[in-house]
Short mmCIF file of C-alpha atoms and ligand atoms in Angstrom, two decimals:
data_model
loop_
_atom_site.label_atom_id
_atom_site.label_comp_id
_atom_site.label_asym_id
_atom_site.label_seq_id
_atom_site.Cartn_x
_atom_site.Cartn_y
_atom_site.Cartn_z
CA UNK A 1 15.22 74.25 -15.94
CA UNK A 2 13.73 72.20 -18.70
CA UNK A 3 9.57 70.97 -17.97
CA UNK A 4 10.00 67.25 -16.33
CA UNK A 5 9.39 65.07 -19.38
CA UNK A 6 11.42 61.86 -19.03
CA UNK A 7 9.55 59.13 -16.87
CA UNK A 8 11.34 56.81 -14.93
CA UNK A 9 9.38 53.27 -13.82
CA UNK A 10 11.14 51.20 -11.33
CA UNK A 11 9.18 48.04 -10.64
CA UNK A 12 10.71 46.52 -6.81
CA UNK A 13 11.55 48.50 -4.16
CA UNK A 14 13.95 46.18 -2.24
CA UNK A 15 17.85 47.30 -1.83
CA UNK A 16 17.97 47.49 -5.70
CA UNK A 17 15.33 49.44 -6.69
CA UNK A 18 15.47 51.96 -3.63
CA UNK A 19 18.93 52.28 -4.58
CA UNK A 20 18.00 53.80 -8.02
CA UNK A 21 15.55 55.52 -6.47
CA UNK A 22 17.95 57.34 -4.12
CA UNK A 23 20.65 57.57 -6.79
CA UNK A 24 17.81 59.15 -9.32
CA UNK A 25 17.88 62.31 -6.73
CA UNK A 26 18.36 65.91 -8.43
CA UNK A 27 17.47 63.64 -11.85
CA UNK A 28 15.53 65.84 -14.12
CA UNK A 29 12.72 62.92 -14.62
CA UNK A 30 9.11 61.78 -13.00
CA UNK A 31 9.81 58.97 -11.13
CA UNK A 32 7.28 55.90 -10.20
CA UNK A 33 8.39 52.66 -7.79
CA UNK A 34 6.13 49.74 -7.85
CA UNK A 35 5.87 47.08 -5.38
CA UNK A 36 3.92 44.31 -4.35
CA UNK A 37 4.64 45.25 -0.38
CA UNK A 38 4.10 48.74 1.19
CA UNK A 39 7.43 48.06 3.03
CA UNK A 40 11.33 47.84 1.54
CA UNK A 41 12.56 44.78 3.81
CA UNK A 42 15.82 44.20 5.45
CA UNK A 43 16.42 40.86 4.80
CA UNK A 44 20.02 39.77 6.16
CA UNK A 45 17.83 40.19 10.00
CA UNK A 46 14.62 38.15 8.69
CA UNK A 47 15.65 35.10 10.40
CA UNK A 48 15.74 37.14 13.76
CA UNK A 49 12.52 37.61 13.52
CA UNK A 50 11.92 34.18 12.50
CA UNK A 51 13.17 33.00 15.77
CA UNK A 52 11.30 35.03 17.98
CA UNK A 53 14.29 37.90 18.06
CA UNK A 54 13.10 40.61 16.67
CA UNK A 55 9.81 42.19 16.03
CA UNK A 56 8.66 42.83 12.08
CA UNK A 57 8.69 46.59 12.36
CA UNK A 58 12.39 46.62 13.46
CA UNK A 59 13.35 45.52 10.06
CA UNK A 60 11.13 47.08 7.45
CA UNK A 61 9.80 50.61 6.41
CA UNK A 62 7.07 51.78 4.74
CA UNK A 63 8.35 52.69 1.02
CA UNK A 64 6.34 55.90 0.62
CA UNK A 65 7.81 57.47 4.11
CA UNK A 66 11.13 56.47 2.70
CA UNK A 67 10.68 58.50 -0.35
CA UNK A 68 8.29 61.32 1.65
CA UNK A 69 10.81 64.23 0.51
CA UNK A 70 11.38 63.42 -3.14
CA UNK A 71 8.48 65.35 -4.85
CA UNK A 72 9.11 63.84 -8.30
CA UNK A 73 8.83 60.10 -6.51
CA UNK A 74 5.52 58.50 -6.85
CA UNK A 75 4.71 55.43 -4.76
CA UNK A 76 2.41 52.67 -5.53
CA UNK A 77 1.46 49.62 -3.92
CA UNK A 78 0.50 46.91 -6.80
CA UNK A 79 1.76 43.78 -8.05
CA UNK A 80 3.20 44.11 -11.83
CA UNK A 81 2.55 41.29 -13.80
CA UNK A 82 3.75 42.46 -17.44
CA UNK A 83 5.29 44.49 -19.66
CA UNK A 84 4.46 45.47 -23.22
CA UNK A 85 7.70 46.72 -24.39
CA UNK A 86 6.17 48.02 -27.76
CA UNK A 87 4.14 50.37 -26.05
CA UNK A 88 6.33 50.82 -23.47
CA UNK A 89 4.02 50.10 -20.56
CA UNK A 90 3.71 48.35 -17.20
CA UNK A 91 0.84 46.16 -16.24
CA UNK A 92 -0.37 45.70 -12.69
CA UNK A 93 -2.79 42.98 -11.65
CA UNK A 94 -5.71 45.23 -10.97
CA UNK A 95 -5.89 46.32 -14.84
CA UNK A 96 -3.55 49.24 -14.39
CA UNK A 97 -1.46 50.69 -16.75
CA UNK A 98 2.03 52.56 -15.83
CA UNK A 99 3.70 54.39 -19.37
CA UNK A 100 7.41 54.31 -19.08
CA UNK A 101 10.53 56.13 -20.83
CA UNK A 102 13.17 54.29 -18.97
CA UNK A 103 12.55 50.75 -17.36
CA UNK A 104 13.73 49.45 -13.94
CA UNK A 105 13.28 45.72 -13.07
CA UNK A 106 14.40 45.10 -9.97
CA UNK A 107 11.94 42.58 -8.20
CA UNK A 108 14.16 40.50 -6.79
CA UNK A 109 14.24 36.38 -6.37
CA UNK A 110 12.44 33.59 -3.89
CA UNK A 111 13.47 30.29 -2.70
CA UNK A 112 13.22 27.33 -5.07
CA UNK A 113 12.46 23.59 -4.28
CA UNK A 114 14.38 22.09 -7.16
CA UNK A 115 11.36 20.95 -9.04
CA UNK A 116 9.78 19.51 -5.90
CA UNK A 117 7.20 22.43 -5.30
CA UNK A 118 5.29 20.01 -3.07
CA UNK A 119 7.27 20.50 -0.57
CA UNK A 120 6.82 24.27 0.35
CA UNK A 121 3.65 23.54 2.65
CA UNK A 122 5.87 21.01 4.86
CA UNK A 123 9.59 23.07 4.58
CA UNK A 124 8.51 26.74 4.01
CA UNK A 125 11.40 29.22 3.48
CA UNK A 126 12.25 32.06 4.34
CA UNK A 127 12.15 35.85 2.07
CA UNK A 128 9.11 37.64 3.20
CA UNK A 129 8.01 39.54 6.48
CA UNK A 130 5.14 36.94 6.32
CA UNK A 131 7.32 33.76 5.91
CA UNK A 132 9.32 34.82 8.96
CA UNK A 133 6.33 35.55 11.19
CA UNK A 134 4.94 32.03 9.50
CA UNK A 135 8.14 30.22 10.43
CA UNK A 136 8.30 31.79 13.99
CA UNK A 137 4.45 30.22 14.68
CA UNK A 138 5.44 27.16 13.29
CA UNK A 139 8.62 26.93 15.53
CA UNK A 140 6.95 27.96 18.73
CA UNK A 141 3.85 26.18 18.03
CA UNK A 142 6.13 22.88 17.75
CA UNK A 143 6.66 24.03 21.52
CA UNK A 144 3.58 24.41 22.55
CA UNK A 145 2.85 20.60 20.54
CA UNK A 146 5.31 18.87 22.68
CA UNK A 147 4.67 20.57 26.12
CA UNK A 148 1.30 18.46 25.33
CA UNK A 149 1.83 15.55 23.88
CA UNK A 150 2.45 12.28 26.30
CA UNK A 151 3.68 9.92 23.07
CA UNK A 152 7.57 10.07 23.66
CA UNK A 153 7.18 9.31 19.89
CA UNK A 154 5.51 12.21 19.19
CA UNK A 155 7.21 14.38 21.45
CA UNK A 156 10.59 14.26 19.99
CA UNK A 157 9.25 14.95 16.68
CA UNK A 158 7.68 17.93 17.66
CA UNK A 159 11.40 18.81 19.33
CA UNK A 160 13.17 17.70 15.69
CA UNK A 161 13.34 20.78 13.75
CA UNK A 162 15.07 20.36 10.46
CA UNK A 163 16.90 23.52 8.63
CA UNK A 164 17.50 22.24 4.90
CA UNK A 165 20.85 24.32 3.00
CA UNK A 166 24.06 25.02 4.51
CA UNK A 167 23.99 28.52 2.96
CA UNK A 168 24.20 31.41 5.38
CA UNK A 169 20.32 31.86 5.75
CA UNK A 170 20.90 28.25 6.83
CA UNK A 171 23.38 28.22 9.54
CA UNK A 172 21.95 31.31 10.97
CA UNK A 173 18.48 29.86 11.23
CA UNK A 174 20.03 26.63 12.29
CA UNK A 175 21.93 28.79 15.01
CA UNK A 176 19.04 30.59 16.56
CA UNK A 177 16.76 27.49 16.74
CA UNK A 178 19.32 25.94 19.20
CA UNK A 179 19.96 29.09 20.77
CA UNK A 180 16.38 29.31 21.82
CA UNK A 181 15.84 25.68 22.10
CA UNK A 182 18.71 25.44 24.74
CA UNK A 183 19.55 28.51 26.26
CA UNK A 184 16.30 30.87 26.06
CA UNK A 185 13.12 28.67 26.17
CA UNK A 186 14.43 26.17 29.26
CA UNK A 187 12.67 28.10 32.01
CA UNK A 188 9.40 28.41 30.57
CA UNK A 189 8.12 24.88 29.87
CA UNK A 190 6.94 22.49 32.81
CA UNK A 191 6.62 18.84 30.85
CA UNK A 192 9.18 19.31 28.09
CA UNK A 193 13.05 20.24 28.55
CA UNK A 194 13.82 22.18 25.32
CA UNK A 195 16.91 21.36 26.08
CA UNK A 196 16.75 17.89 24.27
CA UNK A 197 15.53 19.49 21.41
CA UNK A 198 17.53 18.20 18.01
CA UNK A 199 18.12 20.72 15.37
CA UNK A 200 19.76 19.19 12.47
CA UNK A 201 21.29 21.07 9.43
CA UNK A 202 21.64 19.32 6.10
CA UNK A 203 23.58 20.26 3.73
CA UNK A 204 24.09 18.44 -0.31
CA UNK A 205 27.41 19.81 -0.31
CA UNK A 206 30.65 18.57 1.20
CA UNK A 207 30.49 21.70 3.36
CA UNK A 208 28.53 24.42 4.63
CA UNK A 209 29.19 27.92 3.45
CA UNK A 210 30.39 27.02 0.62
CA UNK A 211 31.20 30.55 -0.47
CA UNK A 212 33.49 31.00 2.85
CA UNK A 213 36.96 29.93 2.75
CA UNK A 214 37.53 26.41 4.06
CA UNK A 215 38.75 27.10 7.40
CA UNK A 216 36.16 29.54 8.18
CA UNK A 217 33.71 27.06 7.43
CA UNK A 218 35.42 24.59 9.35
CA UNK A 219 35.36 26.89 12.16
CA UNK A 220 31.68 27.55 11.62
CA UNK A 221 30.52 23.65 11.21
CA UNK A 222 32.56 23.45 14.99
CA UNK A 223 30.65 26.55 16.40
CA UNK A 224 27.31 25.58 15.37
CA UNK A 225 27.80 22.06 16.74
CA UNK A 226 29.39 23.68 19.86
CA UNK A 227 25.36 25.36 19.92
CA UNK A 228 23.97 21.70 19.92
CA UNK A 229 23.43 21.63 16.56
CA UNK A 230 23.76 18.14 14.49
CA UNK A 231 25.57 19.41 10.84
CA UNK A 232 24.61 16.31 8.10
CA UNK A 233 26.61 17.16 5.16
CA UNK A 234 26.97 15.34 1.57
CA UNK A 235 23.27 14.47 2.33
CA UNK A 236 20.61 15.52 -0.01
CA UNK A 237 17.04 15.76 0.44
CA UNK A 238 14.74 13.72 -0.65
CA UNK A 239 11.48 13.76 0.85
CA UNK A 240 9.77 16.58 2.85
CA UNK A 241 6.27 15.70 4.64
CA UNK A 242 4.04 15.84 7.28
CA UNK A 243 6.09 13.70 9.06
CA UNK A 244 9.57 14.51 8.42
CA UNK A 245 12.20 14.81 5.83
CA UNK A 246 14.46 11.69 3.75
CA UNK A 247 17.42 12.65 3.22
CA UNK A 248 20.42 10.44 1.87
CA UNK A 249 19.68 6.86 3.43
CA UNK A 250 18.19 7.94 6.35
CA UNK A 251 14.16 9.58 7.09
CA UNK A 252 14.00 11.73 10.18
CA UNK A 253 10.31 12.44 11.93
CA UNK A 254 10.27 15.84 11.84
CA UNK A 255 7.57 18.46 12.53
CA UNK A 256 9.33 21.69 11.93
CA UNK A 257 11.19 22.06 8.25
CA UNK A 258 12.82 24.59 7.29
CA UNK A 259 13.75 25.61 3.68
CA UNK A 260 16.99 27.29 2.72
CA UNK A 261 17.74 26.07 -0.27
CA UNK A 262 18.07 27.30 -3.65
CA UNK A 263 16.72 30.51 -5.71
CA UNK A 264 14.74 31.35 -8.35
CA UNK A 265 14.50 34.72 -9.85
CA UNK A 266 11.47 36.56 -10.10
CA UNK A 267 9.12 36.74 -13.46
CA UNK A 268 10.49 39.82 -14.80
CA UNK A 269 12.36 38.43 -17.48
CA UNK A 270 9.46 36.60 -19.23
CA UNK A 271 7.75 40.06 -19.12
CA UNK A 272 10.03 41.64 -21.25
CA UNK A 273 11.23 38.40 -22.52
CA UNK A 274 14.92 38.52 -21.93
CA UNK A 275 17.03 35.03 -22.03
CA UNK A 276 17.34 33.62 -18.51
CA UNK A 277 20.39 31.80 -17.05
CA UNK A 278 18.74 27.73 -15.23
CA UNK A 279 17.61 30.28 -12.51
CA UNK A 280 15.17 32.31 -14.09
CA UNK A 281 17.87 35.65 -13.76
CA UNK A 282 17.91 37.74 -16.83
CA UNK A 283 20.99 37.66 -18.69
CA UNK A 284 21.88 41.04 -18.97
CA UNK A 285 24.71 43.50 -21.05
CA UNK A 286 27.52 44.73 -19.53
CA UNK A 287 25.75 48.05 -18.66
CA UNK A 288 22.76 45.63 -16.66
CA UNK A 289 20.33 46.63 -19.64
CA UNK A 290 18.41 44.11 -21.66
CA UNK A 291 19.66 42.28 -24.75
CA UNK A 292 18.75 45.30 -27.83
CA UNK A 293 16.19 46.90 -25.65
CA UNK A 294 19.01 49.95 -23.92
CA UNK A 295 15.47 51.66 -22.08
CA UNK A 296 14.75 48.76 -19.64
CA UNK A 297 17.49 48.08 -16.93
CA UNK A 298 17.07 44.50 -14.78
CA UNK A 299 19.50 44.21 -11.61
CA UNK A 300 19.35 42.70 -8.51
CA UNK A 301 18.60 39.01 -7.73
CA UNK A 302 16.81 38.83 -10.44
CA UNK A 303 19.48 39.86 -13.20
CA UNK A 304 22.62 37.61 -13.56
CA UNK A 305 25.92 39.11 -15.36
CA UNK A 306 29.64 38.63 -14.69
CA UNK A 307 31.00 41.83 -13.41
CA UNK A 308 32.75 40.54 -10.96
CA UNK A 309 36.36 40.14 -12.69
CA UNK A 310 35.02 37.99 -14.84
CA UNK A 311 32.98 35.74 -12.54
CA UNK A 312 28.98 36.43 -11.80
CA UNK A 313 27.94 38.80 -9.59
CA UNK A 314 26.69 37.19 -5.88
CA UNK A 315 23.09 37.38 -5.16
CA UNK A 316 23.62 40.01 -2.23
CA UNK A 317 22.66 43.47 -0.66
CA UNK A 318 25.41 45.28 -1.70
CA UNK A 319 25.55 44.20 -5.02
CA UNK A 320 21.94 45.12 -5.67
CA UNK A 321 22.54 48.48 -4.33
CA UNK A 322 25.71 49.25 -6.58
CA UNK A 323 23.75 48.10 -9.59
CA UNK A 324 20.91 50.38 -8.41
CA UNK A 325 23.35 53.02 -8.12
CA UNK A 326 24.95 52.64 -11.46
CA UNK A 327 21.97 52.24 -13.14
CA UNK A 328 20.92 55.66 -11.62
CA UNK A 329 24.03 57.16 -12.97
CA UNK A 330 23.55 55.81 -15.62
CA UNK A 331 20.02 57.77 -16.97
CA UNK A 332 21.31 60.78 -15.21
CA UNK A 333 24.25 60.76 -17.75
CA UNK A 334 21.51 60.02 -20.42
CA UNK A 335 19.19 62.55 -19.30
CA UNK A 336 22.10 64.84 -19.51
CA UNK A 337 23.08 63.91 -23.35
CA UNK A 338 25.68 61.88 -22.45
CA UNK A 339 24.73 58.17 -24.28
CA UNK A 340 28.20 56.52 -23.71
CA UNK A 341 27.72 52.39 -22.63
CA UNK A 342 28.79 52.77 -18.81
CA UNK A 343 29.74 48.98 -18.30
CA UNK A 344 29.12 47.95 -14.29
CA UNK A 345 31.95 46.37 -12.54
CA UNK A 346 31.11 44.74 -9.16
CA UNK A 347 33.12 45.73 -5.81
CA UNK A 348 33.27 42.84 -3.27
CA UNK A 349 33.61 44.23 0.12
CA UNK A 350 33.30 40.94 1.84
CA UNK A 351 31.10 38.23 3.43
CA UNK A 352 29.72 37.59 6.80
CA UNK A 353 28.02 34.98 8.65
CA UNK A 354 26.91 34.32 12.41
CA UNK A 355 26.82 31.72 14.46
CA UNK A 356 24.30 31.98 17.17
CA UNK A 357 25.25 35.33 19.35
CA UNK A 358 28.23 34.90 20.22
CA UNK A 359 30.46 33.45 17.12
CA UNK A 360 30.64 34.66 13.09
CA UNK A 361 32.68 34.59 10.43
CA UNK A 362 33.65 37.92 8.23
CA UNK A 363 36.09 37.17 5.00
CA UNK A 364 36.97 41.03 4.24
CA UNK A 365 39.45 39.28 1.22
CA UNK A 366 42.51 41.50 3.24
CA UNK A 367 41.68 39.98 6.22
CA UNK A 368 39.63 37.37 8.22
CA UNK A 369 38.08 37.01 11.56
CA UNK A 370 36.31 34.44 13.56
CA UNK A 371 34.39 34.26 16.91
CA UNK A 372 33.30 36.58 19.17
CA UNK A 373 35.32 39.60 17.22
CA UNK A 374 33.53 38.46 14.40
CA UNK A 375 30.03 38.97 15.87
CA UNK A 376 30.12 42.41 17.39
CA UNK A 377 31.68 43.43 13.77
CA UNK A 378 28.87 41.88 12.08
CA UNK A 379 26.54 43.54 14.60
CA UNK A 380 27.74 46.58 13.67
CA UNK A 381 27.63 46.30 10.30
CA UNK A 382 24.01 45.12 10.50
CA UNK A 383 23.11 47.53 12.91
CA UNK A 384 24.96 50.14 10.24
CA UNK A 385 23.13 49.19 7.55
CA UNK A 386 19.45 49.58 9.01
CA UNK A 387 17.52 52.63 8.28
CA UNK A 388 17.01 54.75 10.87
CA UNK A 389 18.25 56.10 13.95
CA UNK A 390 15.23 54.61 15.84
CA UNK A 391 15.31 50.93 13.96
CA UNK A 392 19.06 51.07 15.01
CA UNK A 393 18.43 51.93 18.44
CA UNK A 394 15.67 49.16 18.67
CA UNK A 395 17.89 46.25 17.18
CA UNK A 396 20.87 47.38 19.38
CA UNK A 397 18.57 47.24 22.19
CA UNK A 398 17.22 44.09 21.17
CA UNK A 399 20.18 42.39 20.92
CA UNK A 400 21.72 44.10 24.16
CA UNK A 401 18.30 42.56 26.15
CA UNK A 402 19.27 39.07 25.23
CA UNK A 403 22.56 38.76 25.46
CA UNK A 404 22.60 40.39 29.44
CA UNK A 405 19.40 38.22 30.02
CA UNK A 406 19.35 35.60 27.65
CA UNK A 407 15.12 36.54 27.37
CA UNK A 408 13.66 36.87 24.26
CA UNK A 409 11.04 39.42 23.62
CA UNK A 410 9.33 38.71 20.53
CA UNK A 411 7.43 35.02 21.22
CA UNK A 412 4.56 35.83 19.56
CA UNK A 413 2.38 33.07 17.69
CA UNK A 414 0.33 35.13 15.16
CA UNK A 415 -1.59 34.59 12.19
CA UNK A 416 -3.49 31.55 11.63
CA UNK A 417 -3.48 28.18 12.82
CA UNK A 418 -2.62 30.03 16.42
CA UNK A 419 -4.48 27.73 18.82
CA UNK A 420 -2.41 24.42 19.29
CA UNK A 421 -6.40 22.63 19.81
CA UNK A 422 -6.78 23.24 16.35
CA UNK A 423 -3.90 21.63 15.45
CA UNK A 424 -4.46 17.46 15.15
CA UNK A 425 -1.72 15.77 17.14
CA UNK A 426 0.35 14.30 14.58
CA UNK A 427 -0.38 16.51 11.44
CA UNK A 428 2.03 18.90 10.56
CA UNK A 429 2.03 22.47 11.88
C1 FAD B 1 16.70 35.22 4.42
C2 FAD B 1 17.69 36.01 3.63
C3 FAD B 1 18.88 36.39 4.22
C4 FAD B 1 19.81 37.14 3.50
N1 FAD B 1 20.97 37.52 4.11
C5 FAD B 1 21.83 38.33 3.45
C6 FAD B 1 22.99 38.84 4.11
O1 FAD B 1 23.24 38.51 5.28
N2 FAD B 1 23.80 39.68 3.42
C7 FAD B 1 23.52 40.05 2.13
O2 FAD B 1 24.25 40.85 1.56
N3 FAD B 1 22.45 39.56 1.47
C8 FAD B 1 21.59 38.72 2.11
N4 FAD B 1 20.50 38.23 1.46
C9 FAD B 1 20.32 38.52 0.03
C10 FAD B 1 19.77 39.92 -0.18
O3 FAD B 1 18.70 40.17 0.66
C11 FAD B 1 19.36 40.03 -1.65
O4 FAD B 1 20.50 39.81 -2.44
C12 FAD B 1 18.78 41.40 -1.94
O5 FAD B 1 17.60 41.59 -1.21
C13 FAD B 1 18.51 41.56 -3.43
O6 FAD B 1 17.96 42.82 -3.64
P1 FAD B 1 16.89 43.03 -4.80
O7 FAD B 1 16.55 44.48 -4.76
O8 FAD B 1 17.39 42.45 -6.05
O9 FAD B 1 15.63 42.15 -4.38
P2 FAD B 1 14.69 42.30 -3.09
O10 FAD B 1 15.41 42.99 -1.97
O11 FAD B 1 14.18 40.93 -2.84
O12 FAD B 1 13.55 43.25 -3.57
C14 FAD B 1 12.64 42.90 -4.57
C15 FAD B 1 11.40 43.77 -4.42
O13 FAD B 1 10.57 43.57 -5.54
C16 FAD B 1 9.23 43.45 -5.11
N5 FAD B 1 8.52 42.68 -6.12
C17 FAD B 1 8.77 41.40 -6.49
N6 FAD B 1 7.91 41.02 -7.46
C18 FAD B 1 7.09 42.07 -7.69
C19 FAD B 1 5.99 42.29 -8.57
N7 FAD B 1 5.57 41.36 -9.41
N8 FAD B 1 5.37 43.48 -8.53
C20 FAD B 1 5.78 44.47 -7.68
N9 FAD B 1 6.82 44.31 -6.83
C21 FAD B 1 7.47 43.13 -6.84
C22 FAD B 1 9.34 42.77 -3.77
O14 FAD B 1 8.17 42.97 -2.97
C23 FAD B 1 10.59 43.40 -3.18
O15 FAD B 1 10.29 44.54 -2.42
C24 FAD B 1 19.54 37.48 2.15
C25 FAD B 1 18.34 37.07 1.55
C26 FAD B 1 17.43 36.36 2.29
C27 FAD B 1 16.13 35.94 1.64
#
């Protein structure tokens, strides 16, 4: 065997990059992953643990015991912030330096306010382990707020909790809320009935789920009003602020906003200074490397590129982890003298939504399903897709717990701003 010369930098280790990782295996090449976090995340269950579902460490790993058996893998935690493809190096924040042969950018995208950036503090979204636990204080502080507060006024906008974007990180979120708002949370307050809480979703668009079939979306708009929930649709936002949200003609008090709307890609395209689609996404060749520069790969959220007969590849699990995977292949087949442009065409196997626990909707393309068929498949497949026996066993458990007793394990207020006396009545959360 030849001495290991060829080094491999992947920069994001989210299903992407740890992908190419795992597809890199048996590579003859030094391998480095970068990320910000010390954890890879499983995103499709953040809003679980956004509404007080699950706990943080049932959906996300530490990166380096991921990649504990793969010798030639090097972990690091450190946030990249450059690349000089001249030299061929990466830059980290802290001053550091990381020399590559072969380039991986895979670091991903986060929410996007339209140009209204002044409204993250009032309508925070949703992407990281820390937003979720932040939007899970916020949404049980708004509890706490109104179990307090004698203004009727007051009261019902601490109740009024506002999911912006009819996407599915929308109508999940939206879901849940209710779920625990009038099912879950009943019992345990004395001066407030949860159960007049109003969650309202608003959507720009003629419809939610856009990217769902008509009469599954139909079918979801019923089932999440079914939960209690108030669907506004054709209604744009406006306004977000302490006090509430304006959207179309109308402004709604409001002290919970949540935003799940729009995406913009992550940075890495101005580092190596690739053109960008209106999203920031890095308009890639058909073999997901950059425009004359064949060593540096982008793929993920944050590349854009229409494999997908023709039409652009969605911004999805699955089709990060194929491009990680063909990327992999990809430098094998280089490493192995084989230079021939492997152009990556994306496989669709589907899309899946759910309703609150008891109702989803799964387009397979072949086939459709709705309701309560619909959930335990997407259960499954979520439950499927977690890494781990243990993580499996926990979410399944999880899940089990609250659906025989309708109790909630995970209503925890953490971080800062815990105590509701430090709160001003009136200001937002
Ligand atoms: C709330 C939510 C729900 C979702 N639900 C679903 C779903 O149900 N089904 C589905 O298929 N998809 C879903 N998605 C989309 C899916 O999660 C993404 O398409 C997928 O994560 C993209 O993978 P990626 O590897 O490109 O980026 P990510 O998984 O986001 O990974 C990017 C990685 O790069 C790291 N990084 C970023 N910048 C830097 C930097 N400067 N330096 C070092 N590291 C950096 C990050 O820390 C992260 O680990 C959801 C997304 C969200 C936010």
């Amino acid at each position: 065997m030849s001495a290991v010369t060829h080094r491999v930098v992947i920069v994001g280790a989210g299903f992407a990059g740890l992908a190419a990782a795992h597809g890199l295996a048996g590579a003859n090449a030094a391998i480095t992953i970068i990320d910000q976090r010390n954890h890879h995340l499983f995103q499709p269950l953040l809003y679980q643990v956004g509404t007080a579902t699950l706990a943080t460490s049932e959906i996300a790993w530490p990166i380096r015991h991921l990649l504990r058996r793969r010798s030639e893998v090097t972990t690091l935690l450190g946030v990249v912030t450059g690349v000089d493809t001249t030299t061929r190096v990466v830059s980290l924040e802290d001053g550091a330096a990381v020399p590559y042969d072969t380039l991986v950018l895979a670091t991903g995208a986060r929410h996007a306010y339209f140009g209204h950036d002044e409204w993250e503090p009032y309508a925070p979204g949703l992407k990281t382990l820390e937003d979720a636990t932040a939007i899970r204080r916020r949404v049980l502080l708004s509890f706490e707020q109104a179990e307090r507060e004698s203004d009727p006024t007051k009261r019902t906008a601490f109740l009024t909790f506002v999911v912006v974007g009819g996407g599915p990180t929308g109508v999940e979120l939206a879901g849940a809320i209710a779920e625990l708002a009038h099912v879950n949370l009943p019992t345990e307050f004395r001066h407030i009935d949860t159960r007049k809480s109003r969650v309202v979703l608003i959507e720009a668009g003629r419809r939610i789920l856009p990217s769902f079939d008509e009469d599954l979306s139909s079918y979801a708009h019923e089932a999440l009003v079914r939960l209690g929930v108030d669907v506004q649709v054709g209604a744009a936002v406006r306004e977000c602020n302490a006090e509430g949200v304006v959207y179309g003609d109308q402004t709604l008090p409001a002290k919970v906003i949540l935003w799940a709307a729009g995406v913009r890609a992550s940075a890495a395209a101005a580092w190596a200074g690739i053109p960008t689609d209106g999203a920031g996404r890095a308009k890639v060749e058909s073999d997901l490397t950059a425009p004359g520069r064949p060593e540096i790969f982008v793929i993920g959220d944050t590349a854009t590129i229409n494999a997908w007969h023709g039409k652009p590849v969605p911004g999805i699990a699955p089709a990060a982890k194929q491009q990680g995977l063909h990327v992999a292949a990809t430098i094998k087949a280089r490493l192995a003298g084989d230079a021939a442009i492997r152009p990556f065409a994306y496989k669709h196997s589907g899309n899946l939504a759910t309703i609150g626990k008891r109702a989803a909707i799964i387009d397979f393309g072949w086939i459709k399903f709705r309701g309560w068929l619909a959930w335990w498949i997407w259960g499954l497949a979520h439950i499927y897709f977690l890494i781990g026996v243990r993580n499996r066993l926990a979410v399944a458990l999880s899940w089990l717990w609250i659906y025989v007793t309708g109790s909630r394990s995970a209503y925890l207020i953490t971080q800062a701003e815990h105590r509701p006396k430090a709160v001003p009545q009136g200001s937002s959360t």
